[in-house]
GROMACS .gro file of C-alpha atoms in nm:
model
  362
    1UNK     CA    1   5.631  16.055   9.989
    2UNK     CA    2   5.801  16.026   9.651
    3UNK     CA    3   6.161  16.091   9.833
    4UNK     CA    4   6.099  15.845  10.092
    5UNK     CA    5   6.034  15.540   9.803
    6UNK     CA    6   6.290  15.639   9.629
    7UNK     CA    7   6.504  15.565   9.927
    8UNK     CA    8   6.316  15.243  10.051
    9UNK     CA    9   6.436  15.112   9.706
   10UNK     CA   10   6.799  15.234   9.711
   11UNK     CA   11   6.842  15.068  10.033
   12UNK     CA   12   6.654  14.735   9.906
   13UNK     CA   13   6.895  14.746   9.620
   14UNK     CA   14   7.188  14.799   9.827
   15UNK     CA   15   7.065  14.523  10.077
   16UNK     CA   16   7.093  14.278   9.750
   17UNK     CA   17   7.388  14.377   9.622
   18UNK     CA   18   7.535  14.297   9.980
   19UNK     CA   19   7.358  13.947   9.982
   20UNK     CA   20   7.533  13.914   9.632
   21UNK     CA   21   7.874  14.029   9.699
   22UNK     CA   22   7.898  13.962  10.050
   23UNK     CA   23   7.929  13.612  10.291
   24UNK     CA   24   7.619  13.530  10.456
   25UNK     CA   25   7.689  13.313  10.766
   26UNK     CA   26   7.295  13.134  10.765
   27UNK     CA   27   7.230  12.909  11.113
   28UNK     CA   28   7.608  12.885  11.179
   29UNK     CA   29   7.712  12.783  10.788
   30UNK     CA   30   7.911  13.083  10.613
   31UNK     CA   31   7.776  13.072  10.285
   32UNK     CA   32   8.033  13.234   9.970
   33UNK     CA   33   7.881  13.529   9.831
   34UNK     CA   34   7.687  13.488   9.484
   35UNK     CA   35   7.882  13.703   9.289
   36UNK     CA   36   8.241  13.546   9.281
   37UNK     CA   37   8.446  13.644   8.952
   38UNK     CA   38   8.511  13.337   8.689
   39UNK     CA   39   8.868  13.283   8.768
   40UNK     CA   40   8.746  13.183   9.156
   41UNK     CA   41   8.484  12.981   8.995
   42UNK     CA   42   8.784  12.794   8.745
   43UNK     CA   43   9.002  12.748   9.058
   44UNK     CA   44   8.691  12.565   9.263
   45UNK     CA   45   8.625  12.344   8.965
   46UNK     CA   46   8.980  12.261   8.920
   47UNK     CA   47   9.026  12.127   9.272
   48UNK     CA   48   8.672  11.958   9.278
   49UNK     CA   49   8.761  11.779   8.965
   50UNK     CA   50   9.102  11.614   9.089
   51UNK     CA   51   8.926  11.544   9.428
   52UNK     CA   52   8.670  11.361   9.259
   53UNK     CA   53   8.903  11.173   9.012
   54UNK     CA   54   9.127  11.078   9.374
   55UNK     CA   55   8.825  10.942   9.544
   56UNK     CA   56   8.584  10.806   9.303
   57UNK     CA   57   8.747  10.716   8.998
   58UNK     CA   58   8.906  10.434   9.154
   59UNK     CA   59   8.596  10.294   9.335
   60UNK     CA   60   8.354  10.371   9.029
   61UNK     CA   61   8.624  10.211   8.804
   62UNK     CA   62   8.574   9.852   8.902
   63UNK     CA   63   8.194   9.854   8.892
   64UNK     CA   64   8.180  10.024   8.525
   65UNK     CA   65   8.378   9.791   8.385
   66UNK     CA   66   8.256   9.469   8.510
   67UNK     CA   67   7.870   9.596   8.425
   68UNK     CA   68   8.031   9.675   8.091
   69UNK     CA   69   8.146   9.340   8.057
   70UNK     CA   70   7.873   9.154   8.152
   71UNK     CA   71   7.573   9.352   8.042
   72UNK     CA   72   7.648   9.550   7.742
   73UNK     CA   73   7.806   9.433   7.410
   74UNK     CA   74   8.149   9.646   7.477
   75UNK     CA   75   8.271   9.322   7.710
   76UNK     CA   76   8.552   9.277   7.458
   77UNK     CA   77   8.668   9.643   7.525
   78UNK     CA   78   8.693   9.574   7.890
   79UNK     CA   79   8.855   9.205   7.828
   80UNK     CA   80   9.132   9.417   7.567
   81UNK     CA   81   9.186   9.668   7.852
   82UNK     CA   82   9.228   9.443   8.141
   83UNK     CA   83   9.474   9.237   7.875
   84UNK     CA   84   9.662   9.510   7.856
   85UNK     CA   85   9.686   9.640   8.277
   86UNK     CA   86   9.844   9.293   8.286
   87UNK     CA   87  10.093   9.307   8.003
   88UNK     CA   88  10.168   9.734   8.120
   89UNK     CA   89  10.216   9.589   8.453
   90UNK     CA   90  10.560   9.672   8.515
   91UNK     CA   91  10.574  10.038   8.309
   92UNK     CA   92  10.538  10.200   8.678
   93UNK     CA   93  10.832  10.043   8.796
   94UNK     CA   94  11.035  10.094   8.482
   95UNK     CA   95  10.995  10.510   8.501
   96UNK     CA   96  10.619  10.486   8.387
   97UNK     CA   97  10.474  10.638   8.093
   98UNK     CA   98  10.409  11.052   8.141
   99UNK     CA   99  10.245  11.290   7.905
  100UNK     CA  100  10.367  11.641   7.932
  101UNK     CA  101  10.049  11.738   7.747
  102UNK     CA  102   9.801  11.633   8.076
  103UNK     CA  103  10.067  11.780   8.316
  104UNK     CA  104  10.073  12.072   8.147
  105UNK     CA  105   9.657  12.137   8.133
  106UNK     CA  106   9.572  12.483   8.230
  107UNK     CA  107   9.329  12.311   8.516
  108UNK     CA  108   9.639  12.263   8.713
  109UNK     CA  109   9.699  12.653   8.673
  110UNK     CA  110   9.364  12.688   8.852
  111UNK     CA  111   9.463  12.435   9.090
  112UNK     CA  112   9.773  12.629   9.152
  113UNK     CA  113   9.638  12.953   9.181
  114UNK     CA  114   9.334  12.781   9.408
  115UNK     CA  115   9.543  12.805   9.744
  116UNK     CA  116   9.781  12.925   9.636
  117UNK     CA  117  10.073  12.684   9.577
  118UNK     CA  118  10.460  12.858   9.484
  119UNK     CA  119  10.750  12.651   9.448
  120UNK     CA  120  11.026  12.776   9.590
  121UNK     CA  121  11.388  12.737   9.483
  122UNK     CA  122  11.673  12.815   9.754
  123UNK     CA  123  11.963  12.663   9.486
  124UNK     CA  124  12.073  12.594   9.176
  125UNK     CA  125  12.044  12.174   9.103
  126UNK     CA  126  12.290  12.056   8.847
  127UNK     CA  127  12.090  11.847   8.559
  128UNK     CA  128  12.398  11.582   8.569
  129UNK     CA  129  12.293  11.439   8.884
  130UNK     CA  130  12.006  11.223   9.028
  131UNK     CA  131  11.837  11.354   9.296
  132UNK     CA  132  11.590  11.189   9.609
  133UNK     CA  133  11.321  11.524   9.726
  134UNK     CA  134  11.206  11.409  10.055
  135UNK     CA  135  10.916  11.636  10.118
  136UNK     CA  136  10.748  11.683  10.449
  137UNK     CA  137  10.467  11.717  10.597
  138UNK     CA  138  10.257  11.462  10.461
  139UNK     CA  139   9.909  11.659  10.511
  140UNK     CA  140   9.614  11.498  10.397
  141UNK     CA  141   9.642  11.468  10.056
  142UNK     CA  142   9.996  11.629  10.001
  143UNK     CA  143   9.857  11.904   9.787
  144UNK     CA  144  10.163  12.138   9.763
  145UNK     CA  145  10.395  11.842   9.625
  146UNK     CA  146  10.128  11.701   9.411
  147UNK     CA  147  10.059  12.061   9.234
  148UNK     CA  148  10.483  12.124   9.228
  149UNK     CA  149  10.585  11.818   9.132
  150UNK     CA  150  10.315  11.597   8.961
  151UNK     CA  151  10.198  11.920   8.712
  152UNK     CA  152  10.367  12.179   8.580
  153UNK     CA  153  10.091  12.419   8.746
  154UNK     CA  154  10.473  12.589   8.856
  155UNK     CA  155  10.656  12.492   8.609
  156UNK     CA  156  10.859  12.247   8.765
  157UNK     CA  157  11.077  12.200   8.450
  158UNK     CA  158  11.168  12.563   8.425
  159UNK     CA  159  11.235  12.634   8.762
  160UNK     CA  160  11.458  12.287   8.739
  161UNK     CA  161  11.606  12.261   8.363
  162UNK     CA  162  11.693  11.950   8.270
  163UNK     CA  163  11.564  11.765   8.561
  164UNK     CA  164  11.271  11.499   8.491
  165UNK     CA  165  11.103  11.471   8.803
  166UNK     CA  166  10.796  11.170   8.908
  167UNK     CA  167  10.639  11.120   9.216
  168UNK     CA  168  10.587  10.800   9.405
  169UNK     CA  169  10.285  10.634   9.473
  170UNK     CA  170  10.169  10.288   9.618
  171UNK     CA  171  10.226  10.024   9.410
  172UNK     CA  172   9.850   9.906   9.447
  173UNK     CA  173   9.714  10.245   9.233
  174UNK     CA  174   9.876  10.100   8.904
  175UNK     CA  175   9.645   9.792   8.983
  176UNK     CA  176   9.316  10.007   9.001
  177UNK     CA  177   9.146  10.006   8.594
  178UNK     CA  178   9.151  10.396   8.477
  179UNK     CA  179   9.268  10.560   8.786
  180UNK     CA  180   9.620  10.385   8.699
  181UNK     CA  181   9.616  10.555   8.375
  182UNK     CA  182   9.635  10.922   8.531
  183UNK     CA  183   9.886  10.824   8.756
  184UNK     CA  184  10.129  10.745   8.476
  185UNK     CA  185  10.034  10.999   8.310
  186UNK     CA  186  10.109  11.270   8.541
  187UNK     CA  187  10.471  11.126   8.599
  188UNK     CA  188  10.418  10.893   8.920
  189UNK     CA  189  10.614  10.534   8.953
  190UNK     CA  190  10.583  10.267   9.217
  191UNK     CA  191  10.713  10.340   9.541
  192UNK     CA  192  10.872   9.982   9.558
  193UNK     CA  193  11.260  10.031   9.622
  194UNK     CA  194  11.348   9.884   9.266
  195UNK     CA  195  11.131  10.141   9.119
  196UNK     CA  196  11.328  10.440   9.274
  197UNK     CA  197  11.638  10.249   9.220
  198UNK     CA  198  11.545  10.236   8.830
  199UNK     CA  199  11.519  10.591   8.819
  200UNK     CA  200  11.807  10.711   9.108
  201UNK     CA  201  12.088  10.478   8.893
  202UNK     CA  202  12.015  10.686   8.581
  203UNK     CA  203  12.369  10.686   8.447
  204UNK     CA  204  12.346  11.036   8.244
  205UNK     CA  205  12.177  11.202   8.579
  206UNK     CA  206  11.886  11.405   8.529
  207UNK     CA  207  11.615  11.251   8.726
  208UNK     CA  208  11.440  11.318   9.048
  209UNK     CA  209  11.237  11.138   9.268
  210UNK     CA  210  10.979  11.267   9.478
  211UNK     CA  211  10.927  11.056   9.821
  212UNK     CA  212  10.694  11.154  10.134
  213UNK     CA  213  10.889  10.947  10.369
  214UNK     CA  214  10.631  10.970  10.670
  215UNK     CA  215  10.413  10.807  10.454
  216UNK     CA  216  10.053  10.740  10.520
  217UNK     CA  217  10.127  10.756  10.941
  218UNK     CA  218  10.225  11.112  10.897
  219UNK     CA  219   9.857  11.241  10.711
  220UNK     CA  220   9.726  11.117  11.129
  221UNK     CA  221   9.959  11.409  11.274
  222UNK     CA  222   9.823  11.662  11.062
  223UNK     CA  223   9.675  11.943  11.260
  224UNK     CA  224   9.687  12.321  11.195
  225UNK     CA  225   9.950  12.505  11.337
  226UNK     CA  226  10.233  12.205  11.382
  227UNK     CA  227  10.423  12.050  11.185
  228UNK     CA  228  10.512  11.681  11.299
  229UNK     CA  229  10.768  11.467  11.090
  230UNK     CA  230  10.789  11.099  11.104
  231UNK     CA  231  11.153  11.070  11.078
  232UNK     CA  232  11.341  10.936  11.357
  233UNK     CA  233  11.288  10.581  11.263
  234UNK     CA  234  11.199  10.604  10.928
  235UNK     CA  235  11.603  10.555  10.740
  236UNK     CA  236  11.530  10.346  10.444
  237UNK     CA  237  11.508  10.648  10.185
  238UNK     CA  238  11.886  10.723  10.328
  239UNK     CA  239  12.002  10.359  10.238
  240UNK     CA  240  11.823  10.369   9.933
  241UNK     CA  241  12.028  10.704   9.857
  242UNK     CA  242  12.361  10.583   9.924
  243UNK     CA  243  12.326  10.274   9.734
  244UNK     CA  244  12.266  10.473   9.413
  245UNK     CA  245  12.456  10.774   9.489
  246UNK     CA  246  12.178  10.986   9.460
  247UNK     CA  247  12.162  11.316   9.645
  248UNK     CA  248  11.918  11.428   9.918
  249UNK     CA  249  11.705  11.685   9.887
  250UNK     CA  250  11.490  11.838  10.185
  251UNK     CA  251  11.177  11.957  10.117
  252UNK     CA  252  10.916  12.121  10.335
  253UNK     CA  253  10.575  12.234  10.223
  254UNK     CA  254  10.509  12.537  10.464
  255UNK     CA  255  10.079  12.541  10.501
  256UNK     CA  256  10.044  12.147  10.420
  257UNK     CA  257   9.846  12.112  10.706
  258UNK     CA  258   9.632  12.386  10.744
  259UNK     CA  259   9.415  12.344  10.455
  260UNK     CA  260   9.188  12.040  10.662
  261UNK     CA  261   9.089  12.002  10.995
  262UNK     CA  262   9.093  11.636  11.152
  263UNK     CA  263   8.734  11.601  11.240
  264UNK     CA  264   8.770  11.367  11.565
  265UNK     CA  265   9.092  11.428  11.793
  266UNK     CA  266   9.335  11.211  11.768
  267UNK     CA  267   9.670  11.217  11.998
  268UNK     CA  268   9.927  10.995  12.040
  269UNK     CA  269   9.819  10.709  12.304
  270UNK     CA  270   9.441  10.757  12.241
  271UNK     CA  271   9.161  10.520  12.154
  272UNK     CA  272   9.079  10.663  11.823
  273UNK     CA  273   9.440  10.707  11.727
  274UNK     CA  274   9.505  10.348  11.838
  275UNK     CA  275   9.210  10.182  11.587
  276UNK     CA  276   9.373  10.471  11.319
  277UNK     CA  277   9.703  10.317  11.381
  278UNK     CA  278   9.569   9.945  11.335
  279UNK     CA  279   9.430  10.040  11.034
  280UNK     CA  280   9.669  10.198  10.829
  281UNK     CA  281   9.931   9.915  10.909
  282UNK     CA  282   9.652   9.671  10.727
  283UNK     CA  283   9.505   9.934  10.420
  284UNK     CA  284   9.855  10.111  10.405
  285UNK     CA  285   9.652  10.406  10.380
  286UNK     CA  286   9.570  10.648  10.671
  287UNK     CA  287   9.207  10.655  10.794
  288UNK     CA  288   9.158  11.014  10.824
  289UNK     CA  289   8.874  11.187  10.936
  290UNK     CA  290   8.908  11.568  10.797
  291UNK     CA  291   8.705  11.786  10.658
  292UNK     CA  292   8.783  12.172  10.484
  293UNK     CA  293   8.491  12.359  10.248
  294UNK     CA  294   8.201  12.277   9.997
  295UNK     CA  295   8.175  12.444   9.691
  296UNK     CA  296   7.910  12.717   9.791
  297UNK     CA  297   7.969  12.768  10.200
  298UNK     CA  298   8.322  12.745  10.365
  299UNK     CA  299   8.220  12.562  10.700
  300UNK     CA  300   8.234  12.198  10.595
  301UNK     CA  301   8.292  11.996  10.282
  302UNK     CA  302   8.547  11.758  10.101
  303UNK     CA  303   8.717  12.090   9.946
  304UNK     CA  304   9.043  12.204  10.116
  305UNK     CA  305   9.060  12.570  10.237
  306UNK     CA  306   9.207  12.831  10.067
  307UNK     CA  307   9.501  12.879  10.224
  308UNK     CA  308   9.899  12.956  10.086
  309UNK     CA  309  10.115  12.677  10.050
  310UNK     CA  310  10.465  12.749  10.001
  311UNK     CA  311  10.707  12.410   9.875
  312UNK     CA  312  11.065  12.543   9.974
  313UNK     CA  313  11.322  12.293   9.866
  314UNK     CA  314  11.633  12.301  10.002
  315UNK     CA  315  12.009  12.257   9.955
  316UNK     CA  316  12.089  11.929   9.787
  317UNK     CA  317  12.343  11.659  10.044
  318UNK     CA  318  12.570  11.519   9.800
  319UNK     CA  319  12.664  11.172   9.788
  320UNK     CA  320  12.925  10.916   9.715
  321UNK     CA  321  12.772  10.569   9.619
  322UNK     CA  322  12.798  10.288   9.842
  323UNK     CA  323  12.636   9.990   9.738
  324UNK     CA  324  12.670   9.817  10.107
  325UNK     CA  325  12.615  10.069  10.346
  326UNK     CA  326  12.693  10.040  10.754
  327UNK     CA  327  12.450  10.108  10.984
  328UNK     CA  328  12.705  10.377  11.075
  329UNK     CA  329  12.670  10.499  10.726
  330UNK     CA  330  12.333  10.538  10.734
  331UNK     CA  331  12.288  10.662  11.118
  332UNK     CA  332  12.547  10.941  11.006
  333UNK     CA  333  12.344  11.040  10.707
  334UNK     CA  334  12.029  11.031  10.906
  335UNK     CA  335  12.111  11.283  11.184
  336UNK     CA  336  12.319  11.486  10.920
  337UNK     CA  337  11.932  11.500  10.721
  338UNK     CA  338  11.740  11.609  11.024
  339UNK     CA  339  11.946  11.867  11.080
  340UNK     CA  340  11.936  12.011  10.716
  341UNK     CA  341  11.525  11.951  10.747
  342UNK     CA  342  11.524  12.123  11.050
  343UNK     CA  343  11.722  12.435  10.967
  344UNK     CA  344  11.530  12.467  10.596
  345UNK     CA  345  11.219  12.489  10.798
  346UNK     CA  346  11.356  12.757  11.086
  347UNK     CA  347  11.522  12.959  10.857
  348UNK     CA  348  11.205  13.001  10.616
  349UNK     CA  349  10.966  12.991  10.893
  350UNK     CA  350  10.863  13.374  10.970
  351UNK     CA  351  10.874  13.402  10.549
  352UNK     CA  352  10.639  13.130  10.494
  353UNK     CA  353  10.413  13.001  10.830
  354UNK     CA  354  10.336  13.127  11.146
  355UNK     CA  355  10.658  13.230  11.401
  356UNK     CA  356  10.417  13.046  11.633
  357UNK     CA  357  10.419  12.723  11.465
  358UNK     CA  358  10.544  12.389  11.620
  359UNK     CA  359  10.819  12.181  11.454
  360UNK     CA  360  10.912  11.835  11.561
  361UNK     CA  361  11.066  11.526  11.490
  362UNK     CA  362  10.947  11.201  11.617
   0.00000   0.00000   0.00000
């Protein structure tokens, strides 16, 4: 009998190390596998973090502060703060304030490495001139641009050498206690037009803007496996070029929108995309309904899936400034953009998504 035990507890022990190493899909939720090696663990932690400083800081914010003034002997803390939102009101529109140290914290590595996120570089861009990135697809939460762009999780300012580079953000996130303080500190400025104009007129050259011009309608086309661009209608970011002389830059994050999953459908014309529609034109933010991972099981959660995200950025269109503009001027410019979008994304496509994949322009 002393054989057969000996097995019974080999395979018990082998059963375990299974349940350790292994998913475990439990009533229709696939569960991660216990043993997952620190670095996975750093990379969950890293993304959880920002998530939760995206959704809740802002919200939490407000409350804090006005229990803190009212109920605790700190008020004059929160009066001094508030003071000073109102005299710092205008730093996001006059290039903001960034620290290279918090861009440069190795969560964003994590973050990075999370997905994974690589920025790629097609050309050189010369340091001497000011340049507009127009990056497409919005996604949900514009994760590839954010991690490229906003950190140096890939070493933006290597891969771009003398380029300073901030993203653009709604005005109304400088005006929210705390979470306005990581915005400029990662780099971001208002997305007002005299904010981008501040930075696009630089006269020694050297700074880039990042702009999602589908905005918040685009995060309500994101689906897996397409790739629809709010563009045809959308030609203020090529006025706003031409009156500083800035160039153009296309830029298209391949796997944007495969990393969440739009929990009710939503296509054009229909009911629910109707009430989604009303409501973004009055928050200016897109009511999304997605959903991705949780931190322990990969069938639903707040988390986005780990999938590659590749930020190709194009061939720069060079400009000559025109401070009035023609319609003609900017039509031209337009159709000459959606081509050079168009062919960035065919030409990388079998490299970086799905030869299956849609692309289109509406």
């Amino acid at each position: 009998m002393a054989p057969q035990v000996k097995t019974n507890k080999k395979s018990k022990a082998a059963t375990i190390g299974r349940a350790l190493n292994e998913k475990q899909n439990i009533l229709g939720v696939e569960f991660a596998p216990i043993n997952v090696p620190l670095e996975r663990r750093l990379q969950t932690l890293s993304v959880l973090t920002w998530i939760l400083i995206f959704f809740v800081s802002g919200p939490l914010s407000v409350p804090i502060l006005l229990y803190t003034l009212f109920y605790t002997r700190f008020w004059i803390v929160v009066v001094l703060y508030l003071s000073w939102i109102y005299l710092d009101r205008e730093t996001c529109e006059r290039g903001g304030r960034r620290i290279d140290w918090v861009r440069k914290w190795r969560m964003w590595h994590h973050y990075r490495n999370y997905f994974p996120i690589k920025l790629v570089k097609t050309c050189e861009l010369d340091p001497k001139r000011n340049y507009l990135f127009c990056s497409h697809p919005h996604g949900i939460l514009s994760s590839g641009i954010f991690s490229s762009f906003m950190t140096e999780g890939n070493e933006v300012s290597k891969v771009f050498p003398g380029l300073t580079i901030h993203g653009i953000t709604l005005k109304l996130n400088f005006m929210i206690p705390l979470f306005r303080e990581w915005c400029l500190a990662l780099g971001l400025c208002s997305a007002r037009k005299e904010s981008m104009s501040y930075l696009l007129s630089h006269p020694d050259g050297g700074k880039g803007v990042v702009l999602v011009p589908g905005g918040a309608p685009e995060a309500l086309e994101s689906h897996p496996g397409s790739y629809v661009i709010q563009l045809k209608k959308r030609k203020g970011f090529i006025k706003l070029a031409l009156q500083n002389g800035s160039s153009l830059v296309p830029v298209i994050s391949f796997g944007e929108t495969e990393i969440y999953r739009q929990a009710i459908d939503n296509p054009e014309g229909s009911f629910v995309r109707k009430i989604q529609d009303k409501l973004t034109s009055l928050l200016t933010f897109a009511p999304v309904l997605f959903f991705g991972r949780g931190i322990f099981q990969y069938s639903f959660g707040i988390l986005p899936q780990r999938r590659p995200i590749f930020v190709a950025v194009g061939a720069p269109i060079h400009l000559q400034k025109l401070e009035r503009p023609t319609q003609e001027d900017i039509d031209s410019l337009h159709e000459k953009y959606m081509k050079a979008l168009s062919d960035l994304f065919y030409f990388h496509r079998n490299e970086f998504a799905d030869p299956s994949h849609e692309f289109k322009i509406v």
